[in-house]
């Protein structure tokens, strides 16, 4: 991160992975994004482009680009999926999408964290590895690129093309859900605000280290406002979708929150 002679007015970011250079002048409301060769852009930049530029262009107190997913429905709101890469965010988001739920994102969303937290769609895509394609074979026709496990590459799903009715602009955040890959049956548990923040904030701050840690305060405020749950991600997509449904029922006041009801999200 390099700041110009004008202090924080002009920011330059050089990304080693894509060799892209981003310049943002917030006062002039201009940005420049330059890459050596567009044909060599890595898969992640094609799936979610311009992240540093969007972080700077859109961020302000109470508004941040966040590394998280969001699914839910218009009536009950959204569930924020929090965790580092590989924790199961995309798996849960795809299970919800396949079940017909509303989809805001699987990996990055724009969040308003003041008063009532709201997540906004940024990229109409999802990123699938070979395991996702095996678990959700119906999505294969809508992906571009190849999921190359050896090269740590993922295929990109065009959600807007596959399920335009499920892609929504925004959802109010009613709960934080922390997935963790476990196998077997899905199991849903209550989690603390501290656990939710630990899952949510570090990956955002690490990937977007441009605001001197201000995002931590905003995300801490979100985790204090809404309840948190942990989800052991099992092998059955239907159980994952039903676990999200159960969280939304609980926060809407229509779901049983006894210990027994939180175990085995699908079977209850």
Short mmCIF file of C-alpha atoms in Angstrom, two decimals:
data_model
loop_
_atom_site.label_atom_id
_atom_site.label_comp_id
_atom_site.label_asym_id
_atom_site.label_seq_id
_atom_site.Cartn_x
_atom_site.Cartn_y
_atom_site.Cartn_z
CA UNK A 1 0.00 0.00 0.00
CA UNK A 2 1.47 3.37 -1.06
CA UNK A 3 0.00 6.77 -0.28
CA UNK A 4 0.88 9.71 -2.46
CA UNK A 5 2.06 13.19 -1.58
CA UNK A 6 -1.51 14.23 -0.92
CA UNK A 7 -1.78 11.98 2.14
CA UNK A 8 -4.73 9.61 1.92
CA UNK A 9 -6.22 11.22 -1.17
CA UNK A 10 -4.52 8.96 -3.73
CA UNK A 11 -3.90 5.32 -2.93
CA UNK A 12 -1.90 2.84 -5.02
CA UNK A 13 -2.16 -0.92 -4.64
CA UNK A 14 0.01 -3.47 -6.46
CA UNK A 15 -1.33 -7.04 -6.35
CA UNK A 16 1.41 -9.65 -6.64
CA UNK A 17 -0.93 -12.45 -7.77
CA UNK A 18 -2.40 -10.66 -10.78
CA UNK A 19 0.33 -7.99 -11.20
CA UNK A 20 -2.52 -5.47 -11.35
CA UNK A 21 -1.99 -1.86 -10.29
CA UNK A 22 -4.93 0.08 -8.86
CA UNK A 23 -4.94 3.85 -8.29
CA UNK A 24 -7.87 5.46 -6.48
CA UNK A 25 -8.47 9.20 -6.08
CA UNK A 26 -11.56 9.43 -3.85
CA UNK A 27 -11.71 13.23 -3.91
CA UNK A 28 -11.76 13.31 -7.71
CA UNK A 29 -13.98 10.18 -7.80
CA UNK A 30 -11.64 8.50 -10.29
CA UNK A 31 -9.81 5.20 -10.39
CA UNK A 32 -7.33 3.51 -12.68
CA UNK A 33 -6.97 -0.25 -12.95
CA UNK A 34 -4.17 -1.61 -15.13
CA UNK A 35 -2.93 -5.13 -15.81
CA UNK A 36 -0.04 -6.26 -18.03
CA UNK A 37 -2.24 -8.56 -20.13
CA UNK A 38 -5.97 -9.13 -19.67
CA UNK A 39 -5.68 -12.64 -21.10
CA UNK A 40 -3.47 -13.68 -18.16
CA UNK A 41 -5.80 -12.48 -15.41
CA UNK A 42 -6.13 -15.19 -12.74
CA UNK A 43 -9.49 -16.87 -12.21
CA UNK A 44 -10.21 -15.11 -8.91
CA UNK A 45 -9.86 -11.68 -10.51
CA UNK A 46 -12.32 -12.63 -13.25
CA UNK A 47 -14.79 -13.90 -10.66
CA UNK A 48 -14.56 -10.90 -8.31
CA UNK A 49 -12.73 -8.05 -10.07
CA UNK A 50 -11.58 -4.68 -8.80
CA UNK A 51 -11.75 -5.53 -5.09
CA UNK A 52 -9.11 -3.00 -3.89
CA UNK A 53 -10.67 -0.29 -6.03
CA UNK A 54 -14.17 -1.08 -4.80
CA UNK A 55 -12.97 -1.22 -1.20
CA UNK A 56 -11.61 2.31 -1.44
CA UNK A 57 -14.32 3.72 -3.70
CA UNK A 58 -17.23 2.43 -1.62
CA UNK A 59 -15.90 2.27 1.93
CA UNK A 60 -16.73 4.87 4.52
CA UNK A 61 -17.57 4.72 8.25
CA UNK A 62 -20.22 2.03 8.58
CA UNK A 63 -19.83 0.73 5.02
CA UNK A 64 -17.26 -1.85 3.92
CA UNK A 65 -16.50 -4.52 1.35
CA UNK A 66 -16.50 -7.69 3.47
CA UNK A 67 -15.17 -11.19 2.86
CA UNK A 68 -18.36 -13.13 3.63
CA UNK A 69 -21.41 -14.70 1.98
CA UNK A 70 -25.10 -13.92 2.47
CA UNK A 71 -28.21 -16.02 1.74
CA UNK A 72 -31.77 -15.89 3.02
CA UNK A 73 -35.17 -14.68 1.87
CA UNK A 74 -37.04 -11.42 1.48
CA UNK A 75 -39.45 -12.04 4.36
CA UNK A 76 -37.08 -13.14 7.12
CA UNK A 77 -33.85 -11.50 5.97
CA UNK A 78 -30.34 -12.77 5.43
CA UNK A 79 -27.76 -14.93 7.16
CA UNK A 80 -24.15 -13.73 7.01
CA UNK A 81 -21.75 -16.63 6.31
CA UNK A 82 -18.46 -15.89 8.07
CA UNK A 83 -15.14 -17.68 7.84
CA UNK A 84 -11.77 -17.90 6.15
CA UNK A 85 -11.34 -19.50 2.75
CA UNK A 86 -12.12 -23.22 2.88
CA UNK A 87 -14.42 -22.97 5.89
CA UNK A 88 -17.56 -23.88 3.94
CA UNK A 89 -19.10 -20.49 3.08
CA UNK A 90 -19.54 -21.35 -0.60
CA UNK A 91 -20.84 -24.85 0.17
CA UNK A 92 -23.58 -23.43 2.40
CA UNK A 93 -24.36 -20.62 -0.07
CA UNK A 94 -24.69 -23.11 -2.94
CA UNK A 95 -26.92 -25.39 -0.87
CA UNK A 96 -29.20 -22.44 -0.13
CA UNK A 97 -29.16 -21.38 -3.79
CA UNK A 98 -30.02 -24.89 -4.95
CA UNK A 99 -32.92 -24.94 -2.47
CA UNK A 100 -34.38 -21.77 -4.00
CA UNK A 101 -33.29 -19.28 -1.34
CA UNK A 102 -32.23 -15.70 -2.07
CA UNK A 103 -28.54 -15.20 -2.85
CA UNK A 104 -26.45 -12.06 -2.26
CA UNK A 105 -22.96 -13.56 -2.46
CA UNK A 106 -20.73 -16.46 -1.48
CA UNK A 107 -17.46 -14.65 -0.83
CA UNK A 108 -17.71 -10.83 -0.96
CA UNK A 109 -20.55 -8.44 -0.14
CA UNK A 110 -20.85 -4.73 0.54
CA UNK A 111 -22.14 -4.21 4.07
CA UNK A 112 -23.79 -1.28 5.77
CA UNK A 113 -23.02 -1.89 9.43
CA UNK A 114 -24.83 1.08 11.03
CA UNK A 115 -28.17 0.68 12.82
CA UNK A 116 -29.72 -2.24 10.92
CA UNK A 117 -26.95 -4.19 9.11
CA UNK A 118 -27.59 -4.72 5.40
CA UNK A 119 -25.57 -6.70 2.82
CA UNK A 120 -25.52 -5.71 -0.85
CA UNK A 121 -24.66 -7.86 -3.85
CA UNK A 122 -21.36 -7.03 -5.55
CA UNK A 123 -20.59 -9.96 -7.85
CA UNK A 124 -23.23 -12.16 -9.49
CA UNK A 125 -20.93 -15.17 -9.27
CA UNK A 126 -19.85 -18.05 -7.06
CA UNK A 127 -16.49 -19.85 -7.06
CA UNK A 128 -16.61 -23.66 -7.22
CA UNK A 129 -13.88 -26.22 -6.66
CA UNK A 130 -14.05 -29.87 -7.72
CA UNK A 131 -15.82 -30.83 -4.51
CA UNK A 132 -18.57 -28.28 -5.15
CA UNK A 133 -19.07 -29.53 -8.70
CA UNK A 134 -19.35 -33.11 -7.44
CA UNK A 135 -21.82 -32.13 -4.71
CA UNK A 136 -23.90 -29.86 -6.96
CA UNK A 137 -23.71 -31.46 -10.44
CA UNK A 138 -26.68 -29.42 -11.65
CA UNK A 139 -24.48 -26.30 -11.56
CA UNK A 140 -21.88 -27.62 -13.99
CA UNK A 141 -23.61 -26.25 -17.11
CA UNK A 142 -23.43 -22.68 -15.79
CA UNK A 143 -19.72 -22.51 -14.89
CA UNK A 144 -16.81 -21.10 -16.85
CA UNK A 145 -13.24 -22.25 -16.51
CA UNK A 146 -12.05 -25.48 -14.95
CA UNK A 147 -11.76 -26.35 -11.29
CA UNK A 148 -8.10 -27.46 -11.17
CA UNK A 149 -7.36 -28.79 -7.70
CA UNK A 150 -3.65 -29.20 -8.39
CA UNK A 151 -3.32 -25.52 -9.35
CA UNK A 152 -5.78 -24.34 -6.68
CA UNK A 153 -8.05 -22.91 -9.35
CA UNK A 154 -11.84 -22.77 -9.17
CA UNK A 155 -14.61 -22.63 -11.75
CA UNK A 156 -16.83 -19.55 -11.79
CA UNK A 157 -20.60 -19.93 -11.59
CA UNK A 158 -22.76 -17.30 -13.30
CA UNK A 159 -25.56 -17.04 -10.74
CA UNK A 160 -27.32 -14.30 -12.70
CA UNK A 161 -27.65 -16.64 -15.69
CA UNK A 162 -28.48 -19.82 -13.78
CA UNK A 163 -30.94 -18.48 -11.19
CA UNK A 164 -31.80 -14.85 -11.87
CA UNK A 165 -34.83 -15.12 -9.63
CA UNK A 166 -32.60 -15.99 -6.65
CA UNK A 167 -30.05 -13.20 -7.13
CA UNK A 168 -31.13 -10.22 -5.01
CA UNK A 169 -29.64 -6.76 -4.57
CA UNK A 170 -29.61 -6.79 -0.77
CA UNK A 171 -30.84 -8.44 2.40
CA UNK A 172 -30.94 -7.20 6.00
CA UNK A 173 -28.58 -9.25 8.18
CA UNK A 174 -30.47 -11.10 10.91
CA UNK A 175 -27.81 -13.61 12.05
CA UNK A 176 -24.19 -14.65 11.59
CA UNK A 177 -23.54 -18.28 10.68
CA UNK A 178 -20.02 -19.69 11.05
CA UNK A 179 -19.60 -22.83 8.91
CA UNK A 180 -16.86 -25.37 9.53
CA UNK A 181 -16.28 -28.48 7.41
CA UNK A 182 -16.92 -31.61 9.48
CA UNK A 183 -18.56 -34.26 7.28
CA UNK A 184 -21.37 -36.58 8.27
CA UNK A 185 -24.62 -34.90 9.27
CA UNK A 186 -25.00 -31.13 9.63
CA UNK A 187 -25.13 -29.90 13.21
CA UNK A 188 -26.20 -26.42 14.27
CA UNK A 189 -25.00 -24.79 17.49
CA UNK A 190 -25.26 -21.42 19.17
CA UNK A 191 -22.08 -19.30 18.98
CA UNK A 192 -20.89 -16.22 20.82
CA UNK A 193 -20.40 -12.75 19.37
CA UNK A 194 -16.65 -13.19 19.90
CA UNK A 195 -16.64 -16.41 17.88
CA UNK A 196 -18.57 -14.71 15.09
CA UNK A 197 -16.16 -11.75 15.02
CA UNK A 198 -13.14 -14.06 15.01
CA UNK A 199 -14.55 -15.84 11.97
CA UNK A 200 -15.64 -12.67 10.18
CA UNK A 201 -13.07 -9.93 10.71
CA UNK A 202 -9.54 -11.35 10.21
CA UNK A 203 -10.01 -12.57 6.62
CA UNK A 204 -11.54 -9.24 5.60
CA UNK A 205 -8.78 -7.23 7.26
CA UNK A 206 -6.07 -9.48 5.79
CA UNK A 207 -7.43 -9.27 2.25
CA UNK A 208 -8.31 -5.56 2.45
CA UNK A 209 -5.57 -4.01 4.61
CA UNK A 210 -6.35 -0.50 3.46
CA UNK A 211 -8.32 1.14 6.27
CA UNK A 212 -6.02 0.87 9.31
CA UNK A 213 -8.33 -1.63 10.98
CA UNK A 214 -11.52 0.45 10.93
CA UNK A 215 -13.46 -2.53 9.56
CA UNK A 216 -12.89 -4.40 12.83
CA UNK A 217 -15.00 -1.91 14.76
CA UNK A 218 -17.81 -2.03 12.23
CA UNK A 219 -17.92 -5.82 12.13
CA UNK A 220 -17.76 -6.01 15.92
CA UNK A 221 -20.85 -3.82 16.02
CA UNK A 222 -22.65 -6.25 13.67
CA UNK A 223 -21.78 -9.28 15.79
CA UNK A 224 -23.14 -7.51 18.87
CA UNK A 225 -26.44 -6.70 17.16
CA UNK A 226 -27.42 -10.09 15.74
CA UNK A 227 -27.27 -13.65 17.12
CA UNK A 228 -24.55 -16.04 15.99
CA UNK A 229 -24.61 -19.75 15.17
CA UNK A 230 -21.99 -22.31 14.21
CA UNK A 231 -22.76 -24.93 11.56
CA UNK A 232 -20.88 -28.22 11.23
CA UNK A 233 -20.99 -28.64 7.46
CA UNK A 234 -21.95 -32.21 6.64
CA UNK A 235 -22.24 -34.19 3.44
CA UNK A 236 -25.90 -33.53 2.58
CA UNK A 237 -26.71 -30.21 0.84
CA UNK A 238 -30.36 -30.44 1.91
CA UNK A 239 -29.31 -30.44 5.57
CA UNK A 240 -27.26 -27.28 5.05
CA UNK A 241 -30.15 -25.43 3.42
CA UNK A 242 -32.46 -26.56 6.20
CA UNK A 243 -29.98 -25.35 8.81
CA UNK A 244 -30.09 -21.88 7.23
CA UNK A 245 -33.88 -22.07 7.26
CA UNK A 246 -33.80 -23.01 10.94
CA UNK A 247 -31.59 -20.03 11.80
CA UNK A 248 -34.00 -17.69 10.01
CA UNK A 249 -36.96 -19.25 11.82
CA UNK A 250 -35.23 -18.80 15.19
CA UNK A 251 -34.38 -15.14 14.62
CA UNK A 252 -37.92 -14.54 13.32
CA UNK A 253 -39.29 -15.99 16.54
CA UNK A 254 -41.00 -18.94 14.87
CA UNK A 255 -38.37 -21.64 15.43
CA UNK A 256 -37.69 -23.98 18.36
CA UNK A 257 -34.37 -23.11 20.00
CA UNK A 258 -34.18 -26.00 22.44
CA UNK A 259 -30.81 -27.81 22.49
CA UNK A 260 -32.33 -30.79 20.69
CA UNK A 261 -33.60 -28.61 17.87
CA UNK A 262 -30.13 -27.20 17.19
CA UNK A 263 -28.63 -30.65 16.59
CA UNK A 264 -28.88 -32.28 13.15
CA UNK A 265 -30.18 -29.28 11.25
CA UNK A 266 -32.09 -31.41 8.77
CA UNK A 267 -33.69 -34.04 10.93
CA UNK A 268 -34.38 -31.96 14.02
#
